[in-house]
Amino acid sequence: MPPTDELSPQERAAPRRALDRAVVVEEAIAMIDAEGLEALTMRSLGARLGVEAMALYRHVNGREDLLEAIVDSLVDSIAVDPGDLFEPADGWQAFLQWMAHSVRSLAVAHPAVFPLVATRHPAAPWLRPPLRSLRVVEGFLDGLTRRGFTDGQAVEAYRVFTSFLLGHLLLEVATLGATTSPVEEPLDEGGAAVRPPGEEVSVEDFPTILRTAPLLSEDHTVEEFERSLEALLDRLDLVLSQ
Amino acid sequence: MPPTDELSPQERAAPRRALDRAVVVEEAIAMIDAEGLEALTMRSLGARLGVEAMALYRHVNGREDLLEAIVDSLVDSIAVDPGDLFEPADGWQAFLQWMAHSVRSLAVAHPAVFPLVATRHPAAPWLRPPLRSLRVVEGFLDGLTRRGFTDGQAVEAYRVFTSFLLGHLLLEVATLGATTSPVEEPLDEGGAAVRPPGEEVSVEDFPTILRTAPLLSEDHTVEEFERSLEALLDRLDLVLSQ
DNA sequence: CCCCAATGTTTACGACGTAAACATCGGACC
DNA sequence: GGTCCGATGTTTACGTCGTAAACATTGGGG
């Protein structure tokens, strides 16, 4: 091979990568992870990539399209059963466990982006977050029907499964954001519409909360996820066997 | 009584109500219901109230505070067991059913606001959306402990209950938004980064989706909610009895 | 060699949230 | 009854946002 293949001058010194759609999206995700959703701005993302804001418009059709692409990118990283990893004989329970943990690891890896995945309107009304891509839904339904579910059962499982994932993971990333977030706000401030100190509400007025406070502040997100997943599988098992 | 008590001139002719925090918040909710979250602007809300944007700042500490107040207002409308409506003897199942439907009616009444309730960071990390007010949590925990739950069981029930409500209701309002929303976007547009027509992805490439499409597009949100709620109660029952 | 398509920049505009100074006005108090 | 004041709404202004449009640059193919 010819030696002309060496690094070109700007490849050596350039602190900025060549821009394309994938790079823009990837860097946007990294930025949200690092500084939060509200910090993602066309201008700031451009700056992060060493480029003016308008340069991004060559690769992305505006901010909305960028957010859409971010969501798509994350959802496409969900590992649906590869087919050769699990034999159908492994059972649908293992299959669903695998999928659940795949989605959960996505959420935990990008807690600040997950609310976007959860709340943006999907392309079709029957595409339910967080399993909101055709590829993933196809994999889900196919995986179940190949393991003995009827079409109706698979679709019903899709519905309860998405509800389960959405509820648990949204709450999990919320607590994650709370413990990691920049700083705890003082929650009070001299201002216009603040309550007069006489009628301030406080935890003191709620005896049951006060009593259970130590329990409430324990973090059980992980076990909770596992046990609720188990419960869901049990429930599906019951529905299947009748 | 003296006749000076009659309507003052501006009360007769004024199309705008007297402003205060409650009115501002109430009108903001109405506006979101009518035109969506992104249509809520300080300027537009002011216009709707017949007032300049800056007038709102007398009653609300900026946009963030307004959104917070909207969420608080909705959450405070959740009817927790009034205590005289249910006797403890009615059982915790009826109590939880009551609460679940109370929260659900809130979500259905304000589908465009509910995502706000679901995703905004609560005041404390253990305050889980959508049951994110001290009053509601106190009512929840007290209601259960007065019906035989231990503190630990009540707190665990709080966790699974919030996950359940969040997942189901967020998905329900999403479909509601999809069927009600202004207009279905064309989803494609001549533009920069559109796929070349050769490698367009389409539902046609996903046989299982294609086959189950009629099932997928059926709307079962109501029965799904009821049946999942039943399943959750059964599960709690099991945990209780052991 | 020249030209053009792709890529990034400059400039500009309107909408947004909000700080600050100003205007208005109805009741409390002497 | 006049005078002041606090509450409420308005005006003006600034910085930031998303983005349209025109322009500059540049590297590879005829």
Coordinates of C-alpha atoms (C1' of nucleotides) in Angstrom, one line a residue:
Chain A
M1 CA 0.0 0.0 0.0
P2 CA 1.2 3.5 -0.8
P3 CA 2.6 5.7 2.0
T4 CA 0.1 8.5 1.0
D5 CA -2.2 6.9 3.5
E6 CA -0.6 8.8 6.4
L7 CA -2.4 11.3 8.5
S8 CA -3.2 14.5 6.7
P9 CA -2.0 17.7 8.4
Q10 CA -5.3 18.7 10.0
E11 CA -5.9 15.2 11.2
R12 CA -2.8 15.5 13.3
A13 CA -3.5 18.8 14.9
A14 CA -7.2 19.2 14.7
P15 CA -9.0 19.0 18.0
R16 CA -12.2 18.5 16.2
R17 CA -13.4 15.4 14.5
A18 CA -15.0 15.4 11.0
L19 CA -18.6 16.3 11.4
D20 CA -21.4 14.0 10.3
R21 CA -24.9 13.2 11.7
A22 CA -23.7 10.4 13.9
V23 CA -21.0 12.5 15.5
V24 CA -23.3 15.3 16.1
V25 CA -25.9 13.0 17.8
E26 CA -23.2 11.2 19.8
E27 CA -21.7 14.4 21.1
A28 CA -25.2 15.8 21.9
I29 CA -25.8 12.7 24.1
A30 CA -22.4 13.1 25.8
M31 CA -23.3 16.8 26.4
I32 CA -26.6 16.0 28.0
D33 CA -25.0 13.3 30.2
A34 CA -22.4 15.8 31.3
E35 CA -24.4 19.0 31.8
G36 CA -28.1 18.2 31.6
L37 CA -30.8 18.6 29.0
E38 CA -31.3 22.3 29.4
A39 CA -27.6 22.9 28.7
L40 CA -27.9 21.4 25.2
T41 CA -28.1 24.3 22.9
M42 CA -27.4 24.6 19.2
R43 CA -24.7 27.1 20.0
S44 CA -23.2 25.2 22.9
L45 CA -23.2 22.0 21.0
G46 CA -21.5 23.7 18.1
A47 CA -18.9 25.1 20.5
R48 CA -18.3 21.7 21.9
L49 CA -17.6 20.4 18.4
G50 CA -15.4 23.4 17.6
V51 CA -17.9 24.8 15.1
E52 CA -20.5 27.5 14.7
A53 CA -24.1 26.6 15.6
M54 CA -25.2 26.9 12.0
A55 CA -22.8 24.2 10.9
L56 CA -24.9 21.6 12.7
Y57 CA -27.8 22.3 10.3
R58 CA -25.9 20.6 7.5
H59 CA -26.3 17.3 9.4
V60 CA -29.5 17.8 11.4
N61 CA -32.8 19.4 10.4
G62 CA -33.0 21.7 13.4
R63 CA -33.2 21.1 17.1
E64 CA -36.3 18.9 17.1
D65 CA -34.8 16.6 14.6
L66 CA -31.7 16.4 16.7
L67 CA -33.7 15.4 19.8
E68 CA -35.5 12.8 17.7
A69 CA -32.2 11.5 16.5
I70 CA -30.9 11.3 20.0
V71 CA -33.9 9.2 21.1
D72 CA -33.6 7.0 18.1
S73 CA -30.0 6.5 18.6
L74 CA -30.4 5.4 22.2
V75 CA -33.4 3.2 21.5
D76 CA -31.5 1.5 18.7
S77 CA -28.8 0.6 21.2
I78 CA -31.3 -1.7 23.0
A79 CA -30.2 -5.2 22.6
V80 CA -33.0 -7.4 21.6
D81 CA -32.4 -11.1 21.6
P82 CA -29.8 -11.8 18.9
G83 CA -31.4 -15.2 18.3
D84 CA -28.2 -17.1 18.6
L85 CA -27.6 -16.1 22.1
F86 CA -30.8 -17.6 23.4
E87 CA -32.4 -20.7 22.0
P88 CA -36.1 -20.5 22.1
A89 CA -35.8 -23.4 24.5
D90 CA -34.3 -21.0 27.1
G91 CA -37.8 -19.8 27.6
W92 CA -39.5 -16.4 27.3
Q93 CA -38.7 -15.6 30.9
A94 CA -35.0 -15.5 30.2
F95 CA -35.7 -13.5 27.0
L96 CA -37.7 -10.9 28.9
Q97 CA -35.2 -10.7 31.6
W98 CA -32.6 -10.0 29.0
M99 CA -34.6 -7.3 27.4
A100 CA -35.5 -5.7 30.6
H101 CA -31.9 -5.4 31.7
S102 CA -30.9 -4.2 28.3
V103 CA -33.3 -1.3 28.6
R104 CA -32.4 -0.6 32.2
S105 CA -28.7 -0.4 31.4
L106 CA -29.5 2.2 28.7
A107 CA -31.5 4.2 31.2
V108 CA -28.8 4.1 33.9
A109 CA -26.1 4.9 31.4
H110 CA -27.9 8.1 30.3
P111 CA -30.2 9.2 33.1
A112 CA -30.5 12.7 31.8
V113 CA -31.6 11.6 28.4
F114 CA -34.0 8.9 29.4
P115 CA -36.9 11.3 30.2
L116 CA -36.7 12.3 26.5
V117 CA -37.0 8.7 25.4
A118 CA -40.0 8.4 27.8
T119 CA -42.0 11.5 27.0
R120 CA -41.4 12.4 23.3
H121 CA -44.3 11.4 21.1
P122 CA -43.5 8.3 19.2
A123 CA -43.9 8.0 15.5
A124 CA -47.0 5.8 15.8
P125 CA -49.4 5.8 18.7
W126 CA -48.9 2.0 19.2
L127 CA -45.1 2.4 19.5
R128 CA -44.8 2.7 23.3
P129 CA -41.8 4.2 25.0
P130 CA -39.3 3.1 25.9
L131 CA -39.6 0.3 23.3
R132 CA -40.4 2.7 20.5
S133 CA -38.5 1.6 17.4
L134 CA -39.8 -0.8 14.8
R135 CA -36.7 -3.0 15.1
V136 CA -37.1 -3.4 18.9
V137 CA -40.8 -4.1 18.8
E138 CA -40.3 -6.6 16.0
G139 CA -37.7 -8.3 18.0
F140 CA -39.9 -8.3 21.1
L141 CA -43.0 -9.7 19.4
D142 CA -41.0 -12.2 17.4
G143 CA -39.1 -13.3 20.4
L144 CA -42.2 -14.1 22.3
T145 CA -44.2 -15.7 19.5
R146 CA -41.3 -17.9 18.7
R147 CA -41.4 -19.0 22.3
G148 CA -45.0 -20.0 22.3
F149 CA -46.9 -16.8 22.8
T150 CA -50.0 -16.2 20.6
D151 CA -50.0 -12.9 18.8
G152 CA -52.5 -11.6 21.2
Q153 CA -50.5 -12.7 24.2
A154 CA -47.3 -11.1 22.8
V155 CA -49.0 -7.8 22.2
E156 CA -50.5 -7.8 25.7
A157 CA -47.1 -8.6 27.1
Y158 CA -45.7 -5.7 25.1
R159 CA -48.1 -3.4 26.7
V160 CA -47.5 -4.5 30.3
F161 CA -43.8 -4.7 29.7
T162 CA -43.5 -1.1 28.4
S163 CA -45.6 0.2 31.3
F164 CA -43.4 -1.6 33.7
L165 CA -40.2 -0.3 32.2
L166 CA -41.4 3.2 31.8
G167 CA -42.6 3.5 35.4
H168 CA -39.6 1.9 37.1
L169 CA -36.9 3.4 35.0
L170 CA -38.2 6.9 35.0
L171 CA -38.3 6.9 38.8
E172 CA -34.9 5.3 38.9
V173 CA -33.2 7.9 36.8
A174 CA -35.1 10.6 38.7
T175 CA -33.5 9.5 42.0
L176 CA -30.2 9.1 40.2
G177 CA -30.5 12.7 39.0
A178 CA -31.3 13.8 42.5
T179 CA -28.2 12.3 44.0
T180 CA -25.9 13.3 41.2
S181 CA -27.4 16.7 40.3
P182 CA -25.2 19.8 40.5
V183 CA -26.4 21.0 43.9
E184 CA -29.3 20.9 46.2
E185 CA -31.3 24.1 45.9
P186 CA -32.0 26.1 49.1
L187 CA -35.7 25.6 48.2
D188 CA -36.5 29.0 49.8
E189 CA -35.6 32.5 48.8
G190 CA -36.6 36.0 49.7
G191 CA -39.2 36.8 47.1
A192 CA -42.6 37.9 46.2
A193 CA -45.0 35.0 46.8
V194 CA -43.3 33.2 49.6
R195 CA -45.4 32.0 52.4
P196 CA -45.5 34.0 55.6
P197 CA -43.4 32.0 58.1
G198 CA -46.5 31.3 60.2
E199 CA -48.2 28.9 57.8
E200 CA -45.1 27.2 56.4
V201 CA -45.8 23.6 55.7
S202 CA -43.2 21.2 56.9
V203 CA -42.5 17.5 57.3
E204 CA -43.3 18.1 61.0
D205 CA -47.0 18.2 60.3
F206 CA -47.1 14.7 58.8
P207 CA -46.6 12.2 61.6
T208 CA -46.7 9.1 59.4
I209 CA -44.1 10.5 57.0
L210 CA -42.0 11.6 60.0
R211 CA -42.2 8.1 61.5
T212 CA -41.4 6.3 58.2
A213 CA -38.8 8.8 57.0
P214 CA -35.8 6.4 57.5
L215 CA -37.6 3.8 55.4
L216 CA -38.6 6.3 52.8
S217 CA -35.1 7.5 52.2
E218 CA -33.7 4.1 51.7
D219 CA -32.8 3.4 48.1
H220 CA -34.2 0.1 46.9
T221 CA -34.4 0.8 43.2
V222 CA -32.4 -2.2 42.2
E223 CA -34.2 -4.9 44.2
E224 CA -37.5 -3.2 43.4
F225 CA -36.8 -3.5 39.7
E226 CA -35.9 -7.1 40.0
R227 CA -38.8 -8.1 42.2
S228 CA -41.3 -6.2 40.2
L229 CA -39.9 -7.8 37.1
E230 CA -40.3 -11.2 38.7
A231 CA -43.9 -10.4 39.6
L232 CA -44.6 -9.3 36.1
L233 CA -43.2 -12.6 34.7
D234 CA -45.3 -14.6 37.2
R235 CA -48.4 -12.7 36.1
L236 CA -47.6 -13.4 32.5
D237 CA -47.1 -17.0 33.3
L238 CA -50.5 -17.2 34.9
V239 CA -52.2 -15.6 31.9
L240 CA -50.3 -18.0 29.6
S241 CA -51.4 -21.1 31.4
Q242 CA -55.1 -20.4 31.2
Chain B
M1 CA -76.7 47.9 53.4
P2 CA -75.5 51.0 51.6
P3 CA -75.8 51.0 47.8
T4 CA -72.1 51.9 47.5
D5 CA -71.7 48.1 47.4
E6 CA -72.6 47.9 43.7
L7 CA -70.2 46.8 41.0
S8 CA -67.4 49.2 40.4
P9 CA -67.1 50.3 36.8
Q10 CA -64.2 48.1 35.8
E11 CA -66.0 45.1 37.4
R12 CA -68.9 45.6 35.0
A13 CA -67.0 45.9 31.8
A14 CA -63.7 44.2 32.5
P15 CA -63.2 41.0 30.6
R16 CA -60.3 40.1 32.9
R17 CA -60.5 38.8 36.4
A18 CA -58.5 40.1 39.3
L19 CA -55.1 38.6 39.1
D20 CA -53.6 36.5 41.9
R21 CA -51.4 33.4 42.1
A22 CA -54.2 31.0 42.0
V23 CA -55.8 32.6 38.9
V24 CA -52.5 32.7 37.1
V25 CA -51.8 29.0 37.8
E26 CA -55.4 28.0 36.9
E27 CA -55.3 29.8 33.6
A28 CA -51.9 28.4 32.8
I29 CA -53.3 24.9 33.2
A30 CA -56.3 25.7 31.0
M31 CA -53.9 27.1 28.4
I32 CA -51.7 23.9 28.4
D33 CA -54.9 21.8 28.1
A34 CA -56.0 23.9 25.2
E35 CA -52.9 24.5 23.2
G36 CA -50.1 22.3 24.6
L37 CA -47.1 22.8 26.8
E38 CA -44.9 24.5 24.3
A39 CA -47.6 27.2 23.7
L40 CA -47.4 28.3 27.3
T41 CA -45.3 31.4 27.3
M42 CA -45.1 34.3 29.8
R43 CA -46.2 36.6 27.0
S44 CA -49.0 34.4 25.7
L45 CA -50.3 33.6 29.2
G46 CA -50.3 37.3 30.0
A47 CA -52.2 38.0 26.8
R48 CA -54.7 35.4 27.7
L49 CA -55.3 37.2 31.0
G50 CA -55.4 40.6 29.3
V51 CA -52.1 41.7 30.8
E52 CA -48.5 42.2 29.9
A53 CA -46.1 39.4 30.6
M54 CA -44.3 41.2 33.3
A55 CA -47.5 41.5 35.4
L56 CA -47.3 37.8 36.0
Y57 CA -44.1 38.3 37.9
R58 CA -46.0 39.9 40.8
H59 CA -47.6 36.6 41.5
V60 CA -45.1 34.0 40.3
N61 CA -41.3 34.0 40.7
G62 CA -40.6 33.3 37.0
R63 CA -41.4 30.6 34.6
E64 CA -39.9 27.7 36.6
D65 CA -41.9 28.7 39.7
L66 CA -45.0 28.8 37.6
L67 CA -44.4 25.3 36.3
E68 CA -43.8 24.1 39.8
A69 CA -47.0 25.7 41.0
I70 CA -48.9 24.0 38.2
V71 CA -47.6 20.7 39.2
D72 CA -48.4 21.3 42.9
S73 CA -51.8 22.5 42.1
L74 CA -52.6 19.4 40.1
V75 CA -51.1 17.0 42.7
D76 CA -53.0 18.7 45.4
S77 CA -56.2 17.9 43.6
I78 CA -55.6 14.2 44.2
A79 CA -58.3 12.9 46.5
V80 CA -56.7 10.8 49.2
D81 CA -59.1 8.9 51.3
P82 CA -61.2 11.5 53.3
G83 CA -61.4 9.1 56.2
D84 CA -65.1 9.3 56.6
L85 CA -65.8 8.0 53.1
F86 CA -64.1 4.7 53.8
E87 CA -64.0 3.0 57.1
P88 CA -60.8 1.0 57.6
A89 CA -63.0 -2.0 57.5
D90 CA -63.5 -1.4 53.8
G91 CA -60.0 -2.7 53.4
W92 CA -56.9 -1.4 51.8
Q93 CA -57.9 -2.7 48.4
A94 CA -60.8 -0.3 48.1
F95 CA -58.6 2.4 49.4
L96 CA -55.9 1.8 46.8
Q97 CA -58.5 1.5 44.1
W98 CA -59.9 4.8 45.1
M99 CA -56.5 6.5 45.0
A100 CA -55.5 5.0 41.7
H101 CA -58.7 6.2 40.1
S102 CA -58.3 9.6 41.6
V103 CA -54.8 10.0 40.1
R104 CA -56.0 8.6 36.8
S105 CA -58.8 11.0 36.5
L106 CA -56.3 13.8 37.1
A107 CA -54.1 12.5 34.3
V108 CA -57.0 12.1 31.9
A109 CA -58.4 15.5 32.7
H110 CA -55.0 17.2 31.9
P111 CA -53.1 14.9 29.5
A112 CA -50.8 17.6 28.3
V113 CA -49.8 18.6 31.9
F114 CA -49.3 15.2 33.2
P115 CA -45.8 14.7 31.7
L116 CA -44.8 17.7 33.8
V117 CA -46.1 16.0 36.9
A118 CA -44.2 12.9 35.9
T119 CA -40.8 14.3 35.0
R120 CA -40.1 17.4 37.0
H121 CA -37.7 16.8 39.9
P122 CA -39.7 16.5 43.1
A123 CA -38.7 18.5 46.3
A124 CA -37.2 15.4 48.0
P125 CA -35.7 12.3 46.3
W126 CA -38.2 10.0 48.2
L127 CA -41.2 12.0 46.9
R128 CA -42.0 9.9 43.9
P129 CA -44.2 11.2 41.0
P130 CA -47.0 11.3 40.6
L131 CA -47.7 11.1 44.3
R132 CA -45.2 13.9 45.0
S133 CA -46.8 16.0 47.7
L134 CA -46.4 15.6 51.5
R135 CA -50.1 15.7 52.0
V136 CA -50.8 12.9 49.5
V137 CA -47.9 10.7 50.7
E138 CA -49.1 11.2 54.3
G139 CA -52.6 10.2 53.3
F140 CA -51.3 7.2 51.4
L141 CA -49.1 5.8 54.2
D142 CA -51.5 6.6 56.9
G143 CA -54.4 5.1 55.0
L144 CA -52.5 1.8 54.6
T145 CA -51.0 1.6 58.1
R146 CA -54.5 2.3 59.6
R147 CA -55.6 -0.7 57.6
G148 CA -53.1 -3.1 58.9
F149 CA -49.9 -2.5 56.9
T150 CA -46.7 -2.3 58.8
D151 CA -44.6 0.8 58.1
G152 CA -42.3 -1.2 55.9
Q153 CA -45.1 -2.7 53.9
A154 CA -46.7 0.7 53.4
V155 CA -43.5 2.2 52.1
E156 CA -43.0 -0.7 49.8
A157 CA -46.6 -0.3 48.6
Y158 CA -45.9 3.4 48.0
R159 CA -43.0 2.5 45.7
V160 CA -44.7 -0.1 43.6
F161 CA -47.8 2.0 43.4
T162 CA -46.1 5.1 42.1
S163 CA -44.2 3.0 39.6
F164 CA -47.4 1.5 38.4
L165 CA -49.2 4.8 38.1
L166 CA -46.4 6.6 36.4
G167 CA -45.9 3.9 33.8
H168 CA -49.5 3.4 32.9
L169 CA -50.7 7.0 33.0
L170 CA -47.8 8.4 31.1
L171 CA -48.5 5.9 28.3
E172 CA -52.2 6.6 28.5
V173 CA -51.9 10.4 28.1
A174 CA -49.4 9.8 25.3
T175 CA -51.9 7.9 23.3
L176 CA -54.5 10.4 24.2
G177 CA -52.2 13.2 23.0
A178 CA -51.7 11.3 19.8
T179 CA -55.3 10.9 18.9
T180 CA -56.2 14.4 20.0
S181 CA -53.1 16.2 18.9
P182 CA -53.4 19.0 16.3
V183 CA -52.4 17.1 13.2
E184 CA -50.4 14.1 12.2
E185 CA -47.1 15.2 10.8
P186 CA -46.2 14.0 7.3
L187 CA -43.1 12.4 9.0
D188 CA -41.0 13.0 5.9
E189 CA -39.9 16.1 4.2
G190 CA -37.5 17.1 1.5
G191 CA -34.4 18.0 3.5
A192 CA -30.7 17.5 4.1
A193 CA -30.3 14.3 6.0
V194 CA -33.2 12.2 4.7
R195 CA -32.5 8.7 3.7
P196 CA -32.0 7.9 0.0
P197 CA -35.2 6.1 -1.1
G198 CA -33.4 2.9 -1.6
E199 CA -32.8 2.1 2.1
E200 CA -36.0 3.5 3.5
V201 CA -37.1 1.5 6.5
S202 CA -40.8 0.7 6.6
V203 CA -43.3 -1.5 8.4
E204 CA -43.1 -3.8 5.5
D205 CA -39.8 -5.1 6.7
F206 CA -41.1 -6.3 10.0
P207 CA -43.3 -9.3 9.5
T208 CA -44.4 -9.8 13.0
I209 CA -45.4 -6.2 13.4
L210 CA -47.2 -6.4 10.1
R211 CA -49.1 -9.5 11.2
T212 CA -50.0 -8.2 14.6
A213 CA -50.8 -4.6 13.4
P214 CA -54.5 -4.8 14.0
L215 CA -53.9 -6.0 17.5
L216 CA -51.3 -3.4 18.2
S217 CA -53.5 -0.5 17.2
E218 CA -56.4 -1.5 19.4
D219 CA -56.8 0.8 22.4
H220 CA -57.0 -1.1 25.6
T221 CA -55.7 1.5 28.0
V222 CA -58.7 1.3 30.3
E223 CA -58.9 -2.4 30.8
E224 CA -55.2 -2.6 30.9
F225 CA -55.1 -0.1 33.8
E226 CA -57.8 -2.0 35.7
R227 CA -56.3 -5.4 35.2
S228 CA -52.8 -4.3 36.1
L229 CA -54.1 -2.6 39.1
E230 CA -55.8 -5.8 40.1
A231 CA -52.6 -7.7 39.6
L232 CA -50.7 -5.2 41.7
L233 CA -53.3 -5.6 44.5
D234 CA -53.0 -9.4 44.3
R235 CA -49.3 -9.1 44.6
L236 CA -49.5 -6.9 47.6
D237 CA -52.0 -9.3 49.1
L238 CA -49.5 -12.1 48.7
V239 CA -46.7 -10.1 50.3
L240 CA -48.9 -9.1 53.2
S241 CA -50.0 -12.6 54.0
Q242 CA -46.5 -14.0 54.4
Chain C
dC1 C1' -6.9 23.9 -14.7
dC2 C1' -11.2 25.0 -13.5
dC3 C1' -15.3 24.5 -11.5
dC4 C1' -18.7 22.8 -8.4
dA5 C1' -20.7 20.6 -4.6
dA6 C1' -20.0 20.1 0.2
dT7 C1' -19.1 22.1 4.3
dG8 C1' -18.6 25.8 7.6
dT9 C1' -19.2 31.2 8.7
dT10 C1' -21.5 35.6 9.0
dT11 C1' -25.1 38.3 9.6
dA12 C1' -29.7 39.0 10.8
dC13 C1' -34.4 38.5 12.7
dG14 C1' -38.1 37.4 15.7
dA15 C1' -39.5 35.1 20.1
dC16 C1' -38.3 34.1 24.5
dG17 C1' -37.4 35.0 29.9
dT18 C1' -36.7 38.6 32.8
dA19 C1' -34.3 42.9 35.3
dA20 C1' -35.2 47.7 36.2
dA21 C1' -37.4 51.9 36.1
dC22 C1' -41.7 54.0 35.8
dA23 C1' -46.9 54.8 36.0
dT24 C1' -51.3 54.3 38.3
dC25 C1' -54.4 54.1 41.9
dG26 C1' -57.2 52.9 46.0
dG27 C1' -57.2 52.8 50.8
dA28 C1' -54.9 54.0 55.7
dC29 C1' -53.9 57.4 58.5
dC30 C1' -53.4 62.2 60.4
Chain D
dG1 C1' -60.2 65.8 53.1
dG2 C1' -55.8 65.7 51.7
dT3 C1' -51.5 63.0 51.6
dC4 C1' -48.7 59.4 51.3
dC5 C1' -47.6 54.5 50.4
dG6 C1' -47.8 49.8 49.0
dA7 C1' -49.6 46.9 45.6
dT8 C1' -50.3 46.2 40.9
dG9 C1' -49.5 46.7 36.0
dT10 C1' -46.6 48.8 32.0
dT11 C1' -42.5 50.2 29.4
dT12 C1' -38.2 49.6 27.9
dA13 C1' -34.3 47.0 27.4
dC14 C1' -30.8 43.2 27.4
dG15 C1' -29.0 38.7 26.5
dT16 C1' -30.0 34.1 24.7
dC17 C1' -32.3 31.1 21.9
dG18 C1' -33.5 28.7 17.1
dT19 C1' -32.9 29.4 12.5
dA20 C1' -33.2 31.7 7.5
dA21 C1' -30.2 33.5 4.0
dA22 C1' -26.2 35.0 1.9
dC23 C1' -21.5 34.3 1.7
dA24 C1' -16.6 32.1 2.0
dT25 C1' -13.7 28.2 1.6
dT26 C1' -11.9 24.2 -0.2
dG27 C1' -10.8 19.7 -2.0
dG28 C1' -11.6 16.4 -5.7
dG29 C1' -13.3 15.1 -10.6
dG30 C1' -14.1 16.7 -15.6

